[in-house]
Coordinates of C-alpha atoms and ligand atoms in Angstrom, one line a residue:
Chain P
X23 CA 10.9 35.5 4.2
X24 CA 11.2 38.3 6.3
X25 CA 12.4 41.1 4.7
X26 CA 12.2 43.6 8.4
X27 CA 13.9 41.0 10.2
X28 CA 16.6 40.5 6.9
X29 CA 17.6 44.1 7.2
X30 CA 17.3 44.2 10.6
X31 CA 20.1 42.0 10.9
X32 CA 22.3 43.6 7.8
X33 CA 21.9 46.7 10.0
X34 CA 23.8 45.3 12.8
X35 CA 27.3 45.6 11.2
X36 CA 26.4 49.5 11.0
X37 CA 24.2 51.9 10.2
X38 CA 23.2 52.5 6.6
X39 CA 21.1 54.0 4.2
X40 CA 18.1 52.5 2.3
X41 CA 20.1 52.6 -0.9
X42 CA 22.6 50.8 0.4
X43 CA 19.9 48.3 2.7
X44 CA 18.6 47.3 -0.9
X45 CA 21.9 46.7 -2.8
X46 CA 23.3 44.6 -0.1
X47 CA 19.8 42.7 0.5
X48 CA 19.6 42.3 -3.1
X49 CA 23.1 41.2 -3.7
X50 CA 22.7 38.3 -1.0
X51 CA 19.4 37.1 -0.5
X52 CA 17.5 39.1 -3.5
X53 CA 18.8 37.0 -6.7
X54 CA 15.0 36.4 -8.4
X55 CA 13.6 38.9 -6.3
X56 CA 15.2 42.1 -5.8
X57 CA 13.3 44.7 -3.4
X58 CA 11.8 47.8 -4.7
X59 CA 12.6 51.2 -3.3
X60 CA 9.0 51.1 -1.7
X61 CA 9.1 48.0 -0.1
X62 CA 12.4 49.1 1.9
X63 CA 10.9 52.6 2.8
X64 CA 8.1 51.3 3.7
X65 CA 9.8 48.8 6.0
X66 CA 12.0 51.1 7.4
X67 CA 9.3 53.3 8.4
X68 CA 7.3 50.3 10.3
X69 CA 10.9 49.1 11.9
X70 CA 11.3 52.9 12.6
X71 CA 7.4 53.3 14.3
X72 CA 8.2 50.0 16.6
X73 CA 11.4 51.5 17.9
X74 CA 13.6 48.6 16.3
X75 CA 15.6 50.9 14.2
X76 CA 16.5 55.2 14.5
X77 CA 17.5 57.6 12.0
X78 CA 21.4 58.5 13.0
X79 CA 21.5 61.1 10.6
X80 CA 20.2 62.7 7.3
X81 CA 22.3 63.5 4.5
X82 CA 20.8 66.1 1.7
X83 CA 24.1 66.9 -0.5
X84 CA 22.1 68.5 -3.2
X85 CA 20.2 65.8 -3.7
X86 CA 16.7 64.5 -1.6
X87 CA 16.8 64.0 1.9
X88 CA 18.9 60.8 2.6
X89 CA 18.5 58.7 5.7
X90 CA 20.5 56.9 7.4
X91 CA 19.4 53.9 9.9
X92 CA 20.7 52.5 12.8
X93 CA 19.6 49.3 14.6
X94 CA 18.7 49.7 18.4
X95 CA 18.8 47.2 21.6
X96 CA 15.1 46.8 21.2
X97 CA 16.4 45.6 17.2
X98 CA 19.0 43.4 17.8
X99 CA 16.6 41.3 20.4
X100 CA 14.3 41.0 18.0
X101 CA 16.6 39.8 15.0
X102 CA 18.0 37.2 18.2
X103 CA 14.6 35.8 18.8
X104 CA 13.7 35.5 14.9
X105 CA 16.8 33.5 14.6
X106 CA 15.8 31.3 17.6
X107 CA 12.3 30.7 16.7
X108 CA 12.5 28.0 14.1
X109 CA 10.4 27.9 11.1
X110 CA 6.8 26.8 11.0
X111 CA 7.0 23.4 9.1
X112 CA 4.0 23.8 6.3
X113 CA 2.7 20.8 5.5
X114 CA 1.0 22.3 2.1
X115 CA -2.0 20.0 2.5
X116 CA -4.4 21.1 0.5
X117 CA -2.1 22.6 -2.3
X118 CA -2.7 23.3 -5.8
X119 CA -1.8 20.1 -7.4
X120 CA -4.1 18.2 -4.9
X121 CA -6.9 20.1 -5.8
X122 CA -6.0 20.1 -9.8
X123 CA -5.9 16.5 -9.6
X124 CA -9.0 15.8 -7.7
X125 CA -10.7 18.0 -9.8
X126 CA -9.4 16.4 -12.7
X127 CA -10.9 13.1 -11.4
X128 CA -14.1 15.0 -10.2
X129 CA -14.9 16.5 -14.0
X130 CA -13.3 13.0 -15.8
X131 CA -10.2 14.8 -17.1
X132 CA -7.2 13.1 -17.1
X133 CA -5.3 13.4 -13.8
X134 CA -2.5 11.0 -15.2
X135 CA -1.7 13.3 -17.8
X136 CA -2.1 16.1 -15.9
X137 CA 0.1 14.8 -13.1
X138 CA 3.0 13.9 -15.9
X139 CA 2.9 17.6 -17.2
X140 CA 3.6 19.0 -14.0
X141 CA 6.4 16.1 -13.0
X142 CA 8.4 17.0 -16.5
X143 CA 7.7 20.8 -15.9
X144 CA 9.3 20.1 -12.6
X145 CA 12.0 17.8 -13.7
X146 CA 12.6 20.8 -16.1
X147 CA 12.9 22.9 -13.2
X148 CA 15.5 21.3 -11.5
X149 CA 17.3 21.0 -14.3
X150 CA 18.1 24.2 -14.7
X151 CA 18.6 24.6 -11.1
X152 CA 21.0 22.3 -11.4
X153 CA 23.0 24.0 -13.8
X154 CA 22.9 27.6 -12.3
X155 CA 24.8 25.4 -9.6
X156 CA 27.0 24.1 -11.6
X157 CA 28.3 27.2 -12.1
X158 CA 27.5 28.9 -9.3
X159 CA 29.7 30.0 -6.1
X160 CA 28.8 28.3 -2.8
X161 CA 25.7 30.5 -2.1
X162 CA 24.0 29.8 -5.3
X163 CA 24.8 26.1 -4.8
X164 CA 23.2 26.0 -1.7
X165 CA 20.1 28.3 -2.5
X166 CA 19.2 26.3 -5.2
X167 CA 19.9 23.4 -3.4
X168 CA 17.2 24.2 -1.2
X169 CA 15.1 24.8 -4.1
X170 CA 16.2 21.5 -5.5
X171 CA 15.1 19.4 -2.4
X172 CA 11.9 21.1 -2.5
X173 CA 11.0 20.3 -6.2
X174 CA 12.1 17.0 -5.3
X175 CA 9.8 16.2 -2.6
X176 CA 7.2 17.5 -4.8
X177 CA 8.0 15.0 -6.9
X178 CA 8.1 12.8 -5.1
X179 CA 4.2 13.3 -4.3
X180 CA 2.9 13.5 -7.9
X181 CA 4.8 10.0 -8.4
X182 CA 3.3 8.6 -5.6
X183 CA 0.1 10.2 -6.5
X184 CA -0.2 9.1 -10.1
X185 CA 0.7 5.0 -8.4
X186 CA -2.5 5.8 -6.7
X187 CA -4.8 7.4 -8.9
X188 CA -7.2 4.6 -9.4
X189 CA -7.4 4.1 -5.5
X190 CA -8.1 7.9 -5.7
X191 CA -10.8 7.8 -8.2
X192 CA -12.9 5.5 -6.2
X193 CA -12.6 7.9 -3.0
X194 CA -13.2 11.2 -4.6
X195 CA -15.1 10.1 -7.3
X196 CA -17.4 7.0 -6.8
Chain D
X19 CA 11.5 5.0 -37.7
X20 CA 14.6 6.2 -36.6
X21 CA 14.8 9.5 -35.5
X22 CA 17.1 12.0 -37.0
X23 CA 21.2 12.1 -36.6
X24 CA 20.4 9.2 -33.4
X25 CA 23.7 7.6 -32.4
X26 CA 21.7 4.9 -31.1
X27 CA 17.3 4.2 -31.2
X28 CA 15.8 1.3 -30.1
X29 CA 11.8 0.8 -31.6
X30 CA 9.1 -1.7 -30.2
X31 CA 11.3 -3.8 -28.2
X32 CA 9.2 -6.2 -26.9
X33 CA 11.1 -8.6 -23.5
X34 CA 9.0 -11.7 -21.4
X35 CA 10.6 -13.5 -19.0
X36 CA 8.1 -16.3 -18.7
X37 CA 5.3 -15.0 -18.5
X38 CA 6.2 -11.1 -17.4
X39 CA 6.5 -9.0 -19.9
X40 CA 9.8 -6.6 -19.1
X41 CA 9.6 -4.6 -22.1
X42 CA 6.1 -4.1 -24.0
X43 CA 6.9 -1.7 -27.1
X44 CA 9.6 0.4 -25.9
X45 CA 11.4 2.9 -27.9
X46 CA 14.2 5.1 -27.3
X47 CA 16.9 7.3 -28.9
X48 CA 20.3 8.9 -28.1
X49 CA 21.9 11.6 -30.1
X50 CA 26.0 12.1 -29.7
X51 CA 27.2 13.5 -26.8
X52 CA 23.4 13.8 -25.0
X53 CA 22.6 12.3 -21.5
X54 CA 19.4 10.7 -21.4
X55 CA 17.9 10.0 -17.9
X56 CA 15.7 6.6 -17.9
X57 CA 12.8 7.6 -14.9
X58 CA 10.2 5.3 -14.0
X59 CA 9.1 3.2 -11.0
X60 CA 10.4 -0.2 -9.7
X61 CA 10.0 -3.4 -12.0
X62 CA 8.9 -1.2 -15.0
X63 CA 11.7 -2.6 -17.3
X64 CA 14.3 0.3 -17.2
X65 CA 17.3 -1.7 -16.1
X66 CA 15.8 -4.6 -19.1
X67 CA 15.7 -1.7 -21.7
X68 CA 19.3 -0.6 -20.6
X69 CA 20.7 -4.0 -21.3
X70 CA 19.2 -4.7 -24.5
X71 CA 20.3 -1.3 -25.7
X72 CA 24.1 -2.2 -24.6
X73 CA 23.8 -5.7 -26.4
X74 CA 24.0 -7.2 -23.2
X75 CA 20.7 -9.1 -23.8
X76 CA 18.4 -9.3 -26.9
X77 CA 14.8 -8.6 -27.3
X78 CA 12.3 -10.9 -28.3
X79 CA 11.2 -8.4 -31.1
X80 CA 12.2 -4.9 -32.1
X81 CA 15.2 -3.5 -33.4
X82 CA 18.0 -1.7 -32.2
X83 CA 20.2 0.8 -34.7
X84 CA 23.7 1.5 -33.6
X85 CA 25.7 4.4 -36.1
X86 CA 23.6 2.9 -38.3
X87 CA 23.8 -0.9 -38.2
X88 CA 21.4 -3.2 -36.5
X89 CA 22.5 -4.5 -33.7
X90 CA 20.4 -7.6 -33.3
X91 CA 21.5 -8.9 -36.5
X92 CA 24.6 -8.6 -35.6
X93 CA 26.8 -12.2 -34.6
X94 CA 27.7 -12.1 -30.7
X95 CA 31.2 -11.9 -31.2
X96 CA 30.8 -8.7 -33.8
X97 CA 28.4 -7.4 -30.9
X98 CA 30.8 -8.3 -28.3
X99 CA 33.5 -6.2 -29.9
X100 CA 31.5 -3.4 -30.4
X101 CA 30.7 -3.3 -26.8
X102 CA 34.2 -3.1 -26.3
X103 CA 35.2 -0.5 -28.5
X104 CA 32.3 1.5 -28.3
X105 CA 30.5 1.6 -25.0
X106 CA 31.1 1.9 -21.4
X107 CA 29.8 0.6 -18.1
X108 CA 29.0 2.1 -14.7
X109 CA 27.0 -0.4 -12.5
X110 CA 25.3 0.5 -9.1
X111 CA 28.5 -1.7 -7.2
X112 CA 30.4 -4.9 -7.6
X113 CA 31.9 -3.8 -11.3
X114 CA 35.4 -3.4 -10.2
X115 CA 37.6 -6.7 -10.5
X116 CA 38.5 -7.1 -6.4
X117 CA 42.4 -8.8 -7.5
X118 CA 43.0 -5.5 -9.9
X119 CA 44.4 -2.2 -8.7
X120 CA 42.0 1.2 -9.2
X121 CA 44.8 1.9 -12.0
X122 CA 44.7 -1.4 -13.6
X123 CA 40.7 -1.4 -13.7
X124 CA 40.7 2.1 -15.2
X125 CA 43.6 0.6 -17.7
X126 CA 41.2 -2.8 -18.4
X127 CA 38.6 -1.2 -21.5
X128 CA 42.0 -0.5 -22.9
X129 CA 44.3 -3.4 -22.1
X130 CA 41.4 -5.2 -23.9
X131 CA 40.9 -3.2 -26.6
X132 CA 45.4 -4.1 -27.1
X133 CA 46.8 -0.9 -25.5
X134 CA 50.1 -1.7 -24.2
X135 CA 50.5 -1.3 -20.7
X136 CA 52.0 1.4 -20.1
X137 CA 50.1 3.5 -22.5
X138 CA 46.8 2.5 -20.8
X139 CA 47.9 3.3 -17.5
X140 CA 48.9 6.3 -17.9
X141 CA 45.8 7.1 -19.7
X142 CA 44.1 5.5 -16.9
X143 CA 45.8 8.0 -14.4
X144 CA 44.7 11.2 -16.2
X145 CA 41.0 10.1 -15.9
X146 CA 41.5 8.7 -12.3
X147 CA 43.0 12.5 -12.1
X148 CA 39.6 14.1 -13.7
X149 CA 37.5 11.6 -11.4
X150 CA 39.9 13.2 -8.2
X151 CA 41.0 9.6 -7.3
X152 CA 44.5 9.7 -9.0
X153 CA 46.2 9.1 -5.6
X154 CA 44.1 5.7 -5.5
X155 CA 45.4 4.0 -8.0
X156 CA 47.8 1.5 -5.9
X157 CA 44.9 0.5 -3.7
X158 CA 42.4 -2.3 -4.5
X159 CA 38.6 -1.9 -4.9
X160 CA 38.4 -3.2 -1.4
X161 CA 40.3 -0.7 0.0
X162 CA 38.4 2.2 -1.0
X163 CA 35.2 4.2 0.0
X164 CA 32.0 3.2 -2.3
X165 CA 32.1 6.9 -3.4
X166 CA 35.7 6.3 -4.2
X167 CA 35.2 3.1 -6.2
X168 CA 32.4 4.9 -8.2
X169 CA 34.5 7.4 -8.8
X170 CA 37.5 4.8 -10.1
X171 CA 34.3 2.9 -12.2
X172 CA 33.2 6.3 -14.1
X173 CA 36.8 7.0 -15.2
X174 CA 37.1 3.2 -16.2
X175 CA 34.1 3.7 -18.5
X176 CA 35.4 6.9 -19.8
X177 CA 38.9 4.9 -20.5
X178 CA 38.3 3.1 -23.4
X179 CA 37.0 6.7 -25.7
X180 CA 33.1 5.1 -25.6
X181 CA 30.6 6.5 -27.7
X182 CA 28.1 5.4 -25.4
X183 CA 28.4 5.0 -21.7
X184 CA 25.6 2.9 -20.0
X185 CA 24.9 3.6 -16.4
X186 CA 22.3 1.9 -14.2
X187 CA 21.8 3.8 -10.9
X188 CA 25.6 4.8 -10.6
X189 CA 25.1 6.8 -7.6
X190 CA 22.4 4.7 -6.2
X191 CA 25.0 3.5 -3.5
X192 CA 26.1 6.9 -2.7
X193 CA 25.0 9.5 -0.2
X194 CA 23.9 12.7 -1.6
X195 CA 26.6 14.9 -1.8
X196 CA 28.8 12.1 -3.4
X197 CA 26.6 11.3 -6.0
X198 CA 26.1 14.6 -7.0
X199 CA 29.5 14.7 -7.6
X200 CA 30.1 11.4 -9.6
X201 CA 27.1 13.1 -11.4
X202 CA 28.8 16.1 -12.1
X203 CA 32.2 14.7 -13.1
X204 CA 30.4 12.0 -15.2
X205 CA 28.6 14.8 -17.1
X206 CA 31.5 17.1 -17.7
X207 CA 33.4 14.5 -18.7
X208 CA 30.9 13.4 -20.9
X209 CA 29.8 16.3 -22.3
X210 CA 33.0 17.7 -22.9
X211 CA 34.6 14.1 -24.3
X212 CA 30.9 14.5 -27.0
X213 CA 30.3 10.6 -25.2
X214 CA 26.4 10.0 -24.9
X215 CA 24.8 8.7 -21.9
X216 CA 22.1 6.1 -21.2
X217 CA 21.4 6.8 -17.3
X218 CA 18.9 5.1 -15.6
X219 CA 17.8 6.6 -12.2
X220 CA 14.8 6.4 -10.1
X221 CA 16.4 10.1 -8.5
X222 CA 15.2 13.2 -10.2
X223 CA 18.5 15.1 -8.8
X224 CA 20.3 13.0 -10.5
X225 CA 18.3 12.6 -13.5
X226 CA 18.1 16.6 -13.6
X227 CA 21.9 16.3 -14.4
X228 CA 20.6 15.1 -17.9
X229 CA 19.4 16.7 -21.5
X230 CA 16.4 15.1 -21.7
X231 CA 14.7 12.3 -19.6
X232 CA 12.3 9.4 -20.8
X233 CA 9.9 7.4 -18.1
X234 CA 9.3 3.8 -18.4
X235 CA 5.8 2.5 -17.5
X236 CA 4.7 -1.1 -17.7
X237 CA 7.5 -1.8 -20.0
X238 CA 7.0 1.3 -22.0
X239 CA 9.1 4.5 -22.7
X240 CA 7.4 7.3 -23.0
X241 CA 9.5 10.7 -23.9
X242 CA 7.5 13.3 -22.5
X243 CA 9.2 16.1 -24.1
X244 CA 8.3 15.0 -27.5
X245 CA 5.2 13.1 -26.2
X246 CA 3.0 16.8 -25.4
Ligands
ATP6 N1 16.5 -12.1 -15.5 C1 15.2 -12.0 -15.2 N2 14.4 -13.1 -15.1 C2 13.1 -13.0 -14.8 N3 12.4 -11.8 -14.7 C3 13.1 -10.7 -14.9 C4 14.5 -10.7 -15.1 N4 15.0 -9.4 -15.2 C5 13.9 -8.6 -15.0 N5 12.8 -9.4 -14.8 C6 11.4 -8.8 -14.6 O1 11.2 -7.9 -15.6 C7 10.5 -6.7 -15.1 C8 11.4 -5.5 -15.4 O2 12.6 -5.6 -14.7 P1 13.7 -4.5 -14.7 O3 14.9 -5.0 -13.9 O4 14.0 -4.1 -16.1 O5 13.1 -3.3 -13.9 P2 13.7 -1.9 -13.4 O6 12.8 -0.8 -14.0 O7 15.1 -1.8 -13.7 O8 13.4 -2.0 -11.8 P3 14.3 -1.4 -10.6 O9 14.1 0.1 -10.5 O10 13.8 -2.1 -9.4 O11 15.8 -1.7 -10.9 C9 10.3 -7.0 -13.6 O12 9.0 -7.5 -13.5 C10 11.3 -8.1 -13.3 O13 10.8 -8.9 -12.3
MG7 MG1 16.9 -1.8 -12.5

């Protein structure tokens, strides 16, 4: 994800400080993974350098020096183009599992077992996805949806992997 | 043999149907209250191992312990009556009797099992109204959406207080969104009811709706939690 282009766009509504950049990023988008304080300065700075963002004022009530940000025109074009660019669709070829299991076949390990590990460690997964939607609001439901369709198409793969291990075996390891 | 405080364990069932062998030393066990997903790919005998556990057919070999009495040994019409009083049904389609209202199907595992009437329909109507198809019950099977029906077949299995409720791809009809609600009123009910569920799926959304899930190969389960 984009975490410039994320606060980009939360800066749109108004401006606002870093503080309040984080709680609200966190609070949406940040459930497994809230930001740190350096990751949003640090942001902030490079949004600030490329003229995307300006400082509207600094607060220093007895505290440190408080900014407080303000999207520009230059901004909100390019928040509009990230949303209109869609998504590179990663086709994960050569991913982790595929080169476990090949190398599993490779060094006469087990693939099949290795290949049900992962599919109950994933099936384990979604479970509990699952349940943090059961009794989630709307947003969780359809974040870990999204994680839920993922894991399943994973799945998917390591069943129709271990259907064609033996066909496998002969390819990668004659 | 059997494992600990099972409601129901199956061990080395053994099936052939000429000269396939549907079930090849299958084992299996359900606590109270637990849903079980049955995973595994097409032909590998999950549907066979479903139906021998529900009494519906009997294995060539193996036994099968219900609450602690063998069910094999058992006469058909003893195991017949068990399967009324004690277990439940959900089919992929086609388990609804077409002449019956939604209410009067619901009302069937209890009409059966000599409710009166009245009593059974009104029991009926409170699990039509946990299912959210209350307002059905005047239509007929035909006239409803295959979610719908689904819906009316989960609180028809739930009717009759099962122990057990045996469900072969009960959403395997159903778009996405549907199923995953049948499967999350199924559960709940379930769960909350302490009724234990035998669900064979070939889905792992839907089997992630379970406790614990066993995968059939070649006409063998294999519970992977316990197997590692
Ligand atoms: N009544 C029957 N007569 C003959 N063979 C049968 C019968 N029922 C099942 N079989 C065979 O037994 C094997 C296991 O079948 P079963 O229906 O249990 O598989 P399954 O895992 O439920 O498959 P699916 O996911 O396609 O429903 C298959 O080879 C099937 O052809
Ligand atoms: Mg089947």
């Amino acid at each position: 994800m984009s975490i410039g282009h994320t606060l980009l766009g939360l800066l749109e509504s108004g401006p606002r400080h870093g503080y309040d950049l984080k709680r609200t990023f966190d609070e949406k988008f940040g459930q497994d993974r809230p930001l740190h304080y350096g990751q949003v300065y640090s942001t902030m700075s490079r949004l600030l350098k490329n003229g995307l963002v300006e400082v509207d004022g600094v607060e220093s009530e007895g505290g440190p020096e408080r900014k407080r940000y303000a999207i520009t025109d230059a901004g909100i074009t390019d928040v509009t183009q990230w949303l209109a660019q869609p998504e590179k669709p990663e086709p994960y070829l050569q991913s982790t599992l595929y080169t476990k299991v090949v190398l599993a076949l490779l060094t006469d390990r087990s693939a099949a077992d290795l290949l049900d590990a992962q599919r109950s460690a994933h099936l384990r997964m979604m479970r509990i996805l699952t349940d943090r939607k059961r009794k989630g609001d709307l947003a969780d439901q359809l974040i870990c949806d999204h994680a839920l369709f993922h894991l399943e198409a994973d799945l998917r793969w390591l069943e129709l992997t271990a259907a064609r291990l033996d066909q496998l075996a002969k390819v990668v390891a004659p | 043999m059997i494992p600990d405080g099972s409601l129901l364990a199956a061990h080395d069932l053994r099936k052939t149907y000429g000269s396939t062998p549907a079930l090849d030393g299958a084992s299996f066990s359900v606590h109270p209250g637990e849903v079980v997903a049955v995973m595994g790919p097409s032909g590998s005998g999950k549907s066979t191992l479903l139906h021998c556990l529900a009494g519906i057919i009997t294995p060539d070999s193996g036994t099968i312990t219900y609450a602690g009495r063998e069910l094999s040994a058992m006469p058909d019409a003893e195991r017949s009556a068990l399967r009324r009083s004690d277990f439940g049904f959900v089919f992929q389609f086609g388990q609804l009797v077409p002449e019956l209202t939604c209410v009067e199907n619901v009302a069937l595992p209890l009409r059966l099992n000599g409710v009166r009437r009245k009593a059974a329909e009104r029991t009926a109507l409170e699990w039509m109204e946990r299912l959210e198809v209350d307002d059905l019950g005047a239509q007929r099977p035909g006239e409803v959406s295959g979610g719908q029906g689904q819906r009316v077949a989960v609180a028809r299995a739930l009717a009759g207080s099962p122990k057990v409720i045996f469900a072969d791809e009960p959403t395997g009809a159903l778009d996405s969104l549907n199923g995953e609600r049948v499967m999350e009123l199924l559960t709940e009910a379930a769960r909350s009811a302490n009724v234990a569920v035998v669900l064979v799926t070939h889905e792992a959304r839907v089997a992630a709706y379970s406790d614990r899930d066993v995968t059939v190969r070649d006409g063998r389960a294999r519970d992977l939690e316990h197997a590692v």
